[in-house]
């Protein structure tokens, strides 16, 4: 299957394909990718210092994250897994709240009313069913909107993937399933995940279109997802888009990839870095300089530092709040446990 | 060309399933069989074609519509009727009933009441074969409805990536209870789904026992050579509703008539006459023999005792 690419790792690009992406948008993409990487690297160091909970690093996948989210229109919905915070920033979810989320603060997962974004989904593949269901709702209500879900290569082996894509194909739903193929499901490499050569070809089983895109090329990601989002929204034709990218970090901070991944692999993918190639393009075509780049990084670093400050200065949630939001009417056994927690809290954690 | 004896064997099995089902439906109507009963009438050639291509130590996994699979695999019908009647002499001492007949010694790893529930069990058995490096295969029966369950995808994917000796036998009878296939899958050639898993797949006329036999034989060879798994979609049709209490009023008459005109019993009989050079009277003799065996099986089951309460407790609770 053909790999869709506009900008290669050397900064060489296909001018025709790039024609309808505005200069302003390109600068925005670059800024968002830098912001995502800085947020990510800061989060990693916070975690190592015990100032954050577990983190699933997005390093290496910034182009996939930012490109797909920028392709959405007002009214569309984004249904993420857990390695999409670059997309969340792009859609206006605060960096502070993402620190809170990964810091174990439930409030970090609250999405403002005006954002059409679902909370982070940890269960691999489960949210594809949500996306299909939301697409049924959008179509039934006659809304001009589409649903974009994002998940990893591991999710394609889940039954939920199969059931969701089957219904999307059958009922012609306004949904696009993006797979960020970062080559690893925790420690399982993609070649041990499925017998097919690509993930995009799985779409054939459901009579929907499958496309394969260089996931480290933000232009190709943006353009392809945008085209397919428009088709899904206007013509009710769902699609499966495989973004071929690479997880440069561990699965999470609870993992050590050096135990199962050869270092050579990382070197190959370092050369394909999603941010470097846009920088090369900017230098060549948009009057960019090392100086301007430094300024941008400094500006973004400040934003990240500000988010960290806000995160660390916010009060901790009360232990009782863990009982909220699960039941409309709390069952008796949880009421008992809640009382116990209250007593414990009052006694300063000692019984 | 096929040997007369072989064709006779195929017809014998197909006719046995037909008589077993039609006679047991009568017992059900008389209130002698309780619970659910999903007849295999109309689909007999698939089970017989598949099981005839298997070796003695291969395995099968059956479904809620599983009487045909058991008979094709060589189950004794007297013990099957007894199971349906809840008698001690049944395959599971009458505790399992219609949807849970198993005979592990004979390579029948069991039916399963959960739609699609048997598929991963079959993959597990195939993994066992692969680990022990045995020259065996597992034929996993399931239906079009099960193919829309996530567990189908998960099982097919693992079988593919691990090259397991599994034959996925998709019995496409065009209905999941009352939902027709065109309302549950955009692509109605379900075998084409195998592309998404890198699995070799094909479709076959599930009402033609010889065709099913030939394709299963090839699939078995592929599996034995380490080129498995294979998915075979057998296109067939129920002659009635989902279960005995479902009149199937939603099944269009012209379609039903079409499939009844391709009745597996008639087709097997034709093979026997044309290729086996068997006369009408010889065939009638086989039919009579099958009917007599069934009468005896029913008598045996009726006369058999139920488990005592103590035995029941011992088997279910262990004390």
XYZ file of C-alpha atoms in Angstrom:
670
model
C 0.000 0.000 0.000
C 1.225 3.485 -0.923
C 2.636 5.656 1.853
C 1.308 9.204 1.586
C 4.079 11.723 2.146
C 4.486 15.445 1.371
C 7.579 16.419 3.370
C 10.447 13.973 3.662
C 13.069 13.741 6.379
C 15.466 16.001 4.458
C 12.930 18.798 4.197
C 12.217 18.034 0.535
C 8.565 18.498 -0.293
C 5.932 18.078 -2.977
C 4.903 21.619 -3.795
C 1.573 20.697 -5.404
C 0.391 18.850 -2.320
C 1.471 21.680 -0.095
C -0.300 24.382 -2.112
C -3.487 24.467 -0.055
C -1.774 24.574 3.355
C -1.334 28.210 4.396
C 1.931 29.619 5.761
C 0.157 30.615 8.943
C -0.993 27.042 9.486
C 2.518 25.712 8.980
C 3.906 28.068 11.610
C 1.107 27.004 13.968
C 1.892 23.322 13.421
C 5.550 23.896 14.171
C 4.803 25.816 17.330
C 2.361 23.181 18.603
C 4.825 20.366 17.950
C 7.562 22.201 19.859
C 5.169 22.933 22.700
C 4.145 19.276 22.859
C 7.736 18.084 22.977
C 8.702 20.575 25.647
C 5.646 19.714 27.735
C 6.522 16.042 27.313
C 10.196 16.391 28.253
C 9.286 18.478 31.280
C 6.719 15.895 32.324
C 9.341 13.152 32.062
C 11.708 15.004 34.338
C 8.898 15.800 36.813
C 7.998 12.131 36.889
C 11.586 11.064 37.553
C 11.665 13.516 40.471
C 8.466 12.076 41.914
C 6.447 15.165 41.031
C 4.117 13.416 38.539
C 2.418 10.014 38.347
C 2.834 7.692 35.389
C 3.396 9.187 31.952
C 3.003 7.759 28.456
C 5.568 9.720 26.474
C 4.456 11.092 23.122
C 8.000 11.901 21.958
C 8.326 11.133 18.249
C 4.601 11.282 17.562
C 4.163 15.059 17.637
C 3.347 15.367 13.926
C 0.629 12.712 14.147
C -0.826 14.313 17.270
C -0.882 17.872 15.991
C -1.678 17.188 12.335
C -4.803 15.141 12.960
C -6.238 17.523 15.551
C -5.744 20.576 13.330
C -7.762 18.831 10.634
C -10.949 19.050 12.710
C -13.660 21.684 12.279
C -15.887 23.280 14.874
C -18.643 20.759 15.636
C -16.424 17.708 15.136
C -15.554 15.411 18.033
C -12.163 14.068 19.042
C -12.024 10.728 20.854
C -8.484 10.096 22.121
C -6.671 7.182 23.719
C -3.862 8.241 26.060
C -0.932 9.164 23.804
C -2.595 12.174 22.216
C -1.918 15.103 24.494
C -0.348 16.975 21.577
C -3.794 16.729 19.953
C -5.449 17.912 23.150
C -3.237 21.012 23.325
C -4.014 21.682 19.670
C -7.719 21.552 20.488
C -7.314 23.987 23.380
C -7.199 21.630 26.367
C -4.965 23.256 28.978
C -1.419 22.061 29.602
C -1.975 22.534 33.313
C -4.887 20.093 33.276
C -2.827 17.494 31.451
C -0.170 17.755 34.171
C -2.931 17.318 36.724
C -4.262 14.282 34.884
C -0.897 12.535 34.736
C -0.267 13.665 38.278
C -3.193 11.557 39.411
C -5.647 14.420 39.851
C -9.024 13.438 38.461
C -9.861 17.080 37.740
C -7.239 17.027 35.026
C -9.546 14.859 32.957
C -12.437 17.339 32.991
C -13.111 18.708 29.562
C -14.571 22.232 29.325
C -18.196 22.272 28.144
C -17.360 24.060 24.903
C -14.785 21.491 23.783
C -15.920 18.519 21.782
C -13.273 16.206 23.176
C -13.730 13.008 25.169
C -11.597 12.346 28.255
C -8.462 10.230 27.969
C -9.278 6.539 27.504
C -6.796 4.125 29.048
C -8.565 0.898 28.062
C -6.923 -0.015 24.765
C -9.427 0.164 21.909
C -12.539 0.650 24.057
C -13.141 4.186 22.825
C -13.478 3.077 19.198
C -16.943 1.829 20.191
C -17.664 5.241 21.727
C -16.597 6.917 18.486
C -18.867 4.666 16.415
C -21.748 5.309 18.817
C -21.244 9.063 18.695
C -21.189 8.896 14.916
C -24.545 7.109 14.981
C -25.872 9.968 17.136
C -24.439 12.657 14.851
C -25.944 11.009 11.787
C -29.320 10.375 13.445
C -29.578 13.987 14.588
C -28.563 15.254 11.185
C -25.590 17.195 12.578
C -22.887 18.404 10.240
C -20.108 16.871 12.251
C -17.768 13.926 12.246
C -15.980 11.878 14.896
C -12.222 11.360 14.870
C -10.866 8.597 17.049
C -7.207 7.900 17.638
C -5.649 4.722 18.956
C -2.436 2.754 18.668
C -1.363 -0.277 16.650
C -2.145 -2.560 19.607
C -5.801 -1.534 19.492
C -6.251 -3.117 16.063
C -6.039 -6.552 17.697
C -8.913 -5.763 20.020
C -12.392 -7.059 19.304
C -13.697 -3.524 19.797
C -11.791 -2.422 16.703
C -13.503 -5.116 14.641
C -16.992 -4.384 15.951
C -16.622 -0.621 15.587
C -15.282 -0.711 12.041
C -17.899 -3.225 10.959
C -20.745 -1.010 12.135
C -19.110 2.138 10.746
C -18.910 0.462 7.350
C -22.387 -1.019 7.496
C -24.220 2.065 8.717
C -22.037 4.501 6.714
C -21.058 6.549 9.738
C -19.320 9.955 9.775
C -16.256 8.639 11.568
C -12.521 8.427 10.859
C -10.433 5.932 12.800
C -6.827 7.053 13.047
C -4.261 4.473 14.079
C -0.983 5.923 15.332
C 1.220 3.009 14.410
C 4.158 3.717 16.699
C 5.405 0.152 16.159
C 4.986 -0.945 19.770
C 2.157 -2.215 21.936
C 4.053 -1.957 25.207
C 6.822 -4.453 24.326
C 5.086 -6.247 21.431
C 6.468 -5.053 18.085
C 3.920 -4.492 15.322
C 5.290 -7.410 13.286
C 4.242 -9.708 16.108
C 0.902 -7.973 16.409
C -0.633 -8.925 13.081
C 0.141 -11.043 10.048
C -0.794 -8.253 7.624
C 1.930 -6.011 6.187
C 0.057 -2.824 6.987
C -2.679 -1.855 9.391
C -4.504 0.215 6.785
C -5.352 -2.884 4.739
C -7.532 -4.133 7.574
C -10.157 -1.667 6.322
C -10.915 -4.008 3.400
C -12.662 -6.404 5.773
C -15.303 -3.765 6.447
C -15.639 -2.325 2.934
C -14.246 1.038 4.024
C -11.251 2.965 2.694
C -7.857 2.402 4.264
C -5.001 4.925 3.886
C -1.394 4.854 4.999
C 0.383 8.089 5.839
C 3.875 9.059 6.991
C 2.927 9.920 10.556
C 6.095 11.957 11.063
C 5.126 14.282 8.218
C 2.749 16.798 9.747
C 1.689 18.121 6.311
C 0.621 14.702 5.049
C -1.145 13.876 8.315
C -3.037 17.169 8.325
C -3.991 17.047 4.647
C -5.080 13.402 4.611
C -7.065 13.526 7.832
C -8.707 16.784 6.717
C -9.735 15.315 3.370
C -11.161 12.207 4.967
C -12.842 14.203 7.742
C -14.611 16.287 5.083
C -15.714 13.136 3.232
C -16.923 11.513 6.458
C -18.832 14.653 7.453
C -20.410 15.351 4.068
C -20.748 11.958 2.428
C -20.930 9.552 5.379
C -17.945 7.552 4.223
C -15.836 6.328 7.113
C -12.104 5.686 6.779
C -9.218 4.002 8.525
C -5.992 6.000 8.453
C -2.728 4.450 9.563
C -0.135 7.018 10.616
C 3.275 5.381 10.450
C 5.290 6.878 13.278
C 7.546 5.750 16.099
C 7.474 5.764 19.864
C 10.871 7.239 20.763
C 10.330 6.712 24.480
C 9.226 3.824 26.661
C 5.635 2.598 26.758
C 5.195 4.544 29.978
C 7.447 5.644 32.791
C 6.775 2.209 34.310
C 8.533 0.550 31.373
C 12.142 0.217 30.221
C 12.321 -0.284 26.469
C 16.063 -0.914 26.462
C 15.203 -4.424 27.630
C 13.442 -5.289 24.380
C 14.380 -2.698 21.770
C 17.647 -2.536 19.861
C 19.244 0.947 20.011
C 19.841 0.921 16.211
C 16.107 1.186 15.665
C 16.012 4.470 17.536
C 18.833 5.867 15.400
C 16.892 5.149 12.207
C 13.879 6.947 13.532
C 15.839 9.861 15.002
C 16.674 10.767 11.416
C 12.982 10.864 10.646
C 12.184 13.286 13.449
C 8.877 15.082 12.796
C 10.003 18.461 14.122
C 13.449 18.635 12.482
C 12.064 18.249 8.985
C 9.607 21.133 9.415
C 12.443 23.249 10.727
C 14.414 22.463 7.577
C 11.412 23.467 5.499
C 10.958 26.736 7.432
C 14.632 27.611 7.004
C 14.473 26.993 3.306
C 11.091 28.504 2.457
C 9.820 30.759 5.210
C 12.757 32.883 6.210
C 13.368 31.017 9.441
C 16.640 31.238 11.402
C 18.333 29.586 14.366
C 17.778 32.787 16.272
C 14.037 32.822 15.638
C 13.930 29.157 16.528
C 15.642 29.810 19.844
C 13.169 32.583 20.579
C 10.236 30.283 19.856
C 11.624 27.534 22.097
C 12.150 30.042 24.902
C 8.632 31.366 24.551
C 7.163 27.860 24.605
C 9.366 26.854 27.567
C 7.898 29.755 29.519
C 4.380 28.558 28.751
C 5.268 25.069 29.937
C 6.919 26.403 33.107
C 3.798 28.445 33.817
C 1.638 25.299 33.448
C 3.919 23.388 35.817
C 3.670 26.197 38.364
C -0.117 26.241 38.182
C -0.214 22.457 38.491
C 2.058 22.323 41.493
C 0.371 25.254 43.220
C -3.135 23.859 42.930
C -4.674 22.172 45.978
C -4.765 18.419 46.109
C -8.234 16.967 45.601
C -9.939 15.654 48.746
C -9.821 11.833 49.087
C -13.635 11.723 49.233
C -13.850 12.952 45.639
C -12.795 9.546 44.345
C -16.369 8.436 45.096
C -17.879 11.089 42.841
C -18.992 10.666 39.243
C -19.373 6.893 39.199
C -22.972 6.514 40.319
C -25.917 8.841 40.204
C -27.129 7.134 43.361
C -24.334 5.670 45.404
C -24.818 1.997 46.399
C -24.729 1.090 50.088
C -21.306 -0.502 50.105
C -19.705 2.622 48.629
C -21.546 4.803 51.135
C -19.974 2.696 53.888
C -16.532 3.073 52.359
C -17.024 6.822 51.943
C -17.827 7.147 55.636
C -14.696 5.211 56.459
C -12.574 7.485 54.256
C -14.059 10.559 55.957
C -13.196 9.161 59.388
C -9.683 8.363 58.223
C -9.235 11.835 56.759
C -10.371 13.467 59.982
C -8.005 11.290 61.970
C -5.150 12.403 59.751
C -4.895 9.104 57.936
C -4.588 6.991 61.080
C -7.226 4.778 62.583
C -14.838 -39.798 -8.907
C -15.417 -41.042 -5.418
C -15.740 -44.520 -3.977
C -19.261 -45.761 -3.514
C -18.624 -46.541 0.134
C -17.366 -43.064 0.789
C -20.412 -41.467 -0.832
C -22.622 -43.823 1.105
C -20.963 -42.778 4.325
C -21.528 -39.096 3.530
C -25.184 -39.652 2.759
C -25.619 -41.811 5.837
C -24.292 -39.065 8.098
C -26.286 -36.284 6.425
C -29.468 -38.281 6.619
C -28.777 -39.210 10.247
C -28.496 -35.521 11.165
C -31.732 -34.747 9.297
C -33.659 -37.539 11.029
C -32.098 -36.762 14.402
C -33.209 -33.132 14.163
C -36.720 -33.756 12.838
C -37.385 -36.511 15.388
C -35.969 -34.501 18.286
C -38.115 -31.520 17.303
C -41.098 -33.842 17.840
C -39.761 -34.804 21.287
C -39.364 -31.106 22.036
C -42.971 -30.473 21.060
C -44.019 -33.286 23.382
C -42.265 -31.481 26.225
C -39.607 -34.156 26.606
C -36.754 -31.792 25.757
C -36.520 -28.636 27.822
C -34.587 -25.421 27.266
C -33.447 -24.306 23.856
C -33.046 -26.286 20.678
C -31.390 -24.839 17.555
C -31.978 -27.169 14.603
C -29.266 -27.779 12.013
C -31.795 -28.700 9.316
C -30.584 -27.374 5.958
C -26.918 -27.106 6.953
C -26.035 -30.796 7.276
C -23.595 -30.941 4.360
C -21.241 -28.455 6.004
C -20.665 -30.484 9.167
C -20.382 -33.754 7.272
C -18.108 -32.359 4.560
C -15.754 -30.866 7.135
C -15.629 -33.794 9.548
C -15.115 -36.310 6.738
C -11.938 -34.472 5.773
C -10.522 -34.582 9.292
C -8.240 -37.244 10.751
C -9.192 -39.266 13.777
C -7.114 -37.269 16.237
C -8.063 -33.811 14.936
C -10.362 -31.638 17.013
C -13.600 -29.826 16.417
C -15.254 -26.973 18.294
C -18.992 -26.730 17.968
C -21.695 -24.101 18.490
C -25.154 -23.655 19.981
C -26.451 -25.162 16.707
C -24.209 -28.133 17.190
C -26.051 -31.463 16.910
C -24.890 -31.850 13.313
C -21.241 -31.279 14.194
C -21.380 -33.937 16.906
C -23.020 -36.525 14.657
C -20.639 -35.763 11.795
C -17.734 -36.205 14.190
C -19.055 -39.662 15.065
C -21.096 -39.164 18.209
C -23.537 -41.948 19.144
C -27.048 -40.688 18.638
C -28.514 -42.667 21.522
C -26.254 -40.864 23.978
C -27.092 -37.572 22.236
C -30.858 -38.047 22.562
C -30.291 -39.025 26.180
C -28.362 -35.790 26.742
C -31.160 -33.746 25.194
C -33.646 -35.509 27.451
C -31.495 -34.780 30.507
C -30.676 -38.411 31.180
C -27.758 -39.964 33.034
C -26.675 -41.898 29.923
C -26.177 -38.684 27.944
C -22.777 -37.317 26.920
C -22.682 -34.974 29.892
C -24.928 -37.072 32.138
C -27.820 -34.883 31.072
C -26.355 -31.826 32.719
C -25.368 -30.004 29.542
C -28.298 -30.465 27.213
C -28.539 -29.396 23.598
C -25.934 -26.620 23.614
C -23.165 -28.292 25.596
C -22.473 -31.677 24.079
C -18.801 -32.543 24.326
C -16.856 -35.717 23.748
C -13.240 -34.882 24.346
C -12.064 -38.471 23.813
C -13.504 -38.372 20.306
C -11.904 -34.984 19.592
C -15.095 -33.002 20.045
C -13.985 -30.238 22.399
C -17.536 -29.160 22.882
C -20.387 -26.953 21.870
C -20.800 -23.516 23.377
C -23.946 -21.546 24.164
C -22.177 -18.208 23.806
C -22.141 -16.923 20.225
C -18.487 -16.865 19.193
C -17.432 -18.328 22.533
C -15.897 -21.400 20.957
C -13.599 -19.517 18.576
C -10.845 -18.578 21.051
C -11.095 -22.010 22.684
C -10.334 -23.516 19.280
C -7.375 -21.175 18.834
C -6.112 -22.266 22.235
C -6.337 -25.898 21.189
C -4.480 -25.081 17.971
C -1.788 -23.334 19.995
C -1.461 -26.501 22.074
C -1.008 -28.566 18.915
C 1.571 -26.112 17.664
C 3.549 -26.111 20.936
C 3.529 -29.926 21.075
C 4.489 -30.012 17.393
C 1.690 -32.468 16.589
C 0.320 -33.089 13.109
C -3.252 -32.216 13.911
C -5.755 -29.497 13.134
C -8.731 -27.901 14.842
C -11.897 -27.199 12.867
C -13.673 -24.321 14.578
C -17.345 -24.065 13.672
C -19.064 -20.706 14.118
C -21.605 -18.655 12.241
C -22.102 -15.309 10.515
C -23.435 -13.750 13.706
C -20.314 -14.809 15.602
C -18.150 -13.238 12.914
C -19.403 -9.826 14.046
C -18.153 -10.406 17.555
C -14.842 -8.928 18.569
C -13.618 -12.320 19.645
C -13.644 -13.459 16.004
C -11.131 -10.733 15.117
C -8.937 -11.381 18.124
C -8.857 -15.117 17.445
C -8.189 -14.816 13.731
C -5.413 -12.327 14.360
C -3.601 -14.531 16.857
C -4.039 -17.681 14.779
C -2.543 -15.810 11.817
C 0.428 -14.284 13.576
C 1.255 -17.631 15.190
C 0.579 -19.713 12.043
C -1.738 -22.025 13.930
C -3.281 -25.194 12.454
C -6.852 -23.930 12.721
C -9.610 -24.132 10.127
C -12.131 -21.387 10.781
C -15.379 -22.833 9.562
C -17.728 -19.916 9.087
C -21.190 -21.368 8.569
C -22.907 -18.444 6.916
C -26.571 -19.342 7.250
C -27.449 -15.713 6.514
C -29.105 -15.039 9.868
C -28.051 -14.076 13.374
C -31.298 -15.003 15.120
C -33.569 -12.757 13.007
C -30.958 -10.275 11.747
C -30.192 -10.934 8.096
C -26.575 -10.735 7.012
C -27.185 -7.616 4.901
C -28.103 -5.765 8.094
C -24.991 -6.802 9.949
C -22.146 -6.530 7.449
C -21.568 -4.207 4.514
C -19.450 -6.837 2.812
C -21.561 -9.981 2.722
C -18.725 -12.164 1.505
C -17.492 -12.720 5.014
C -14.465 -14.717 3.885
C -13.043 -11.481 2.486
C -12.615 -10.242 6.032
C -9.691 -12.637 6.344
C -7.629 -10.233 4.200
C -7.515 -7.920 7.191
C -5.641 -10.602 9.103
C -3.401 -11.977 6.372
C -5.305 -15.252 6.370
C -5.981 -17.466 3.352
C -9.728 -17.728 2.864
C -12.349 -18.942 0.434
C -16.070 -19.478 0.092
C -17.756 -22.773 -0.667
C -21.291 -24.006 -1.327
C -22.110 -25.248 2.150
C -24.974 -27.379 0.870
C -22.719 -29.459 -1.342
C -20.982 -32.028 0.802
C -18.334 -32.920 -1.767
C -17.275 -29.313 -2.227
C -17.032 -28.751 1.498
C -15.064 -31.981 1.848
C -12.564 -31.057 -0.876
C -11.906 -27.555 0.434
C -11.522 -28.769 4.000
C -9.098 -31.457 2.851
C -6.930 -28.800 1.178
C -7.199 -26.501 4.167
C -6.138 -29.335 6.435
C -3.082 -29.982 4.282
C -2.124 -26.297 4.436
C -2.435 -26.340 8.223
C -0.360 -29.502 8.551
C 2.358 -27.921 6.404
C 2.457 -24.945 8.753
C 0.646 -22.654 6.345
C -2.431 -22.227 8.483
C -4.798 -20.926 9.486
C -7.456 -21.075 6.763
C -10.921 -19.578 6.793
C -13.689 -21.342 4.893
C -17.012 -19.609 4.513
C -19.703 -22.218 3.850
C -22.746 -20.503 2.369
C -25.844 -22.260 3.585
C -29.312 -21.578 5.001
C -31.549 -22.599 7.863
C -34.743 -24.331 6.816
C -36.536 -22.739 9.766
C -36.276 -20.144 12.490
C -33.416 -19.572 14.890
C -34.706 -22.146 17.355
C -37.664 -24.479 17.633
C -39.930 -21.762 19.020
C -39.061 -19.262 16.284
C -41.290 -19.734 13.231
C -38.833 -17.710 11.114
C -41.640 -15.568 9.706
C -39.031 -12.979 8.707
C -37.348 -15.321 6.202
C -38.414 -14.392 2.653
C -40.241 -17.281 0.994
C -38.455 -17.111 -2.352
C -35.067 -17.304 -0.679
C -36.114 -20.169 1.528
C -37.539 -21.994 -1.498
C -34.278 -21.457 -3.354
C -32.217 -22.992 -0.574
C -34.707 -25.807 -0.084
C -34.252 -26.599 -3.765
C -30.565 -27.048 -2.896
C -31.312 -29.343 0.027
C -28.098 -31.033 1.204
C -29.918 -34.354 1.567
C -31.085 -34.245 -2.070
C -27.615 -33.251 -3.269
C -25.908 -36.048 -1.336
C -28.462 -38.485 -2.700
C -27.735 -37.303 -6.215
C -24.001 -37.888 -5.718
C -24.798 -41.373 -4.522
C -26.961 -42.157 -7.539
C -24.807 -40.572 -10.227
C -21.287 -41.215 -8.987
C -21.929 -44.128 -6.658
C -24.300 -45.826 -9.134
C -26.632 -46.679 -6.305
C -30.226 -47.578 -6.953
C -33.258 -45.952 -5.366
C -34.050 -49.108 -3.411
C -30.516 -49.344 -2.014
C -30.778 -45.733 -0.853
C -34.139 -46.431 0.723
C -32.494 -49.235 2.635
C -29.956 -46.787 4.124
C -32.742 -44.391 5.031
C -34.720 -47.147 6.702
C -31.653 -48.229 8.668
C -31.037 -44.673 9.884
C -34.675 -44.289 10.907
C -34.588 -47.571 12.857
C -31.388 -46.562 14.646
C -33.047 -43.283 15.609
C -36.147 -45.073 16.937
C -33.895 -47.244 19.093
C -31.959 -44.202 20.264
C -35.168 -42.536 21.388
C -36.283 -45.669 23.222
C -32.891 -45.908 24.889
C -33.057 -42.292 26.019
C -36.624 -42.544 27.265
C -35.833 -45.657 29.253
C -32.637 -44.235 30.745
C -32.757 -42.886 34.315
C -32.073 -39.310 35.384
C -29.275 -38.550 37.804
C -30.236 -38.967 41.417
C -30.069 -35.856 43.561
C -26.933 -37.187 45.283
C -25.229 -37.852 41.936
C -26.246 -34.412 40.705
C -24.703 -32.785 43.757
C -21.572 -34.834 43.396
C -21.096 -33.782 39.752
C -22.030 -30.143 40.089
C -20.851 -29.277 43.596
C -18.241 -31.957 44.159
C -19.812 -33.343 47.355
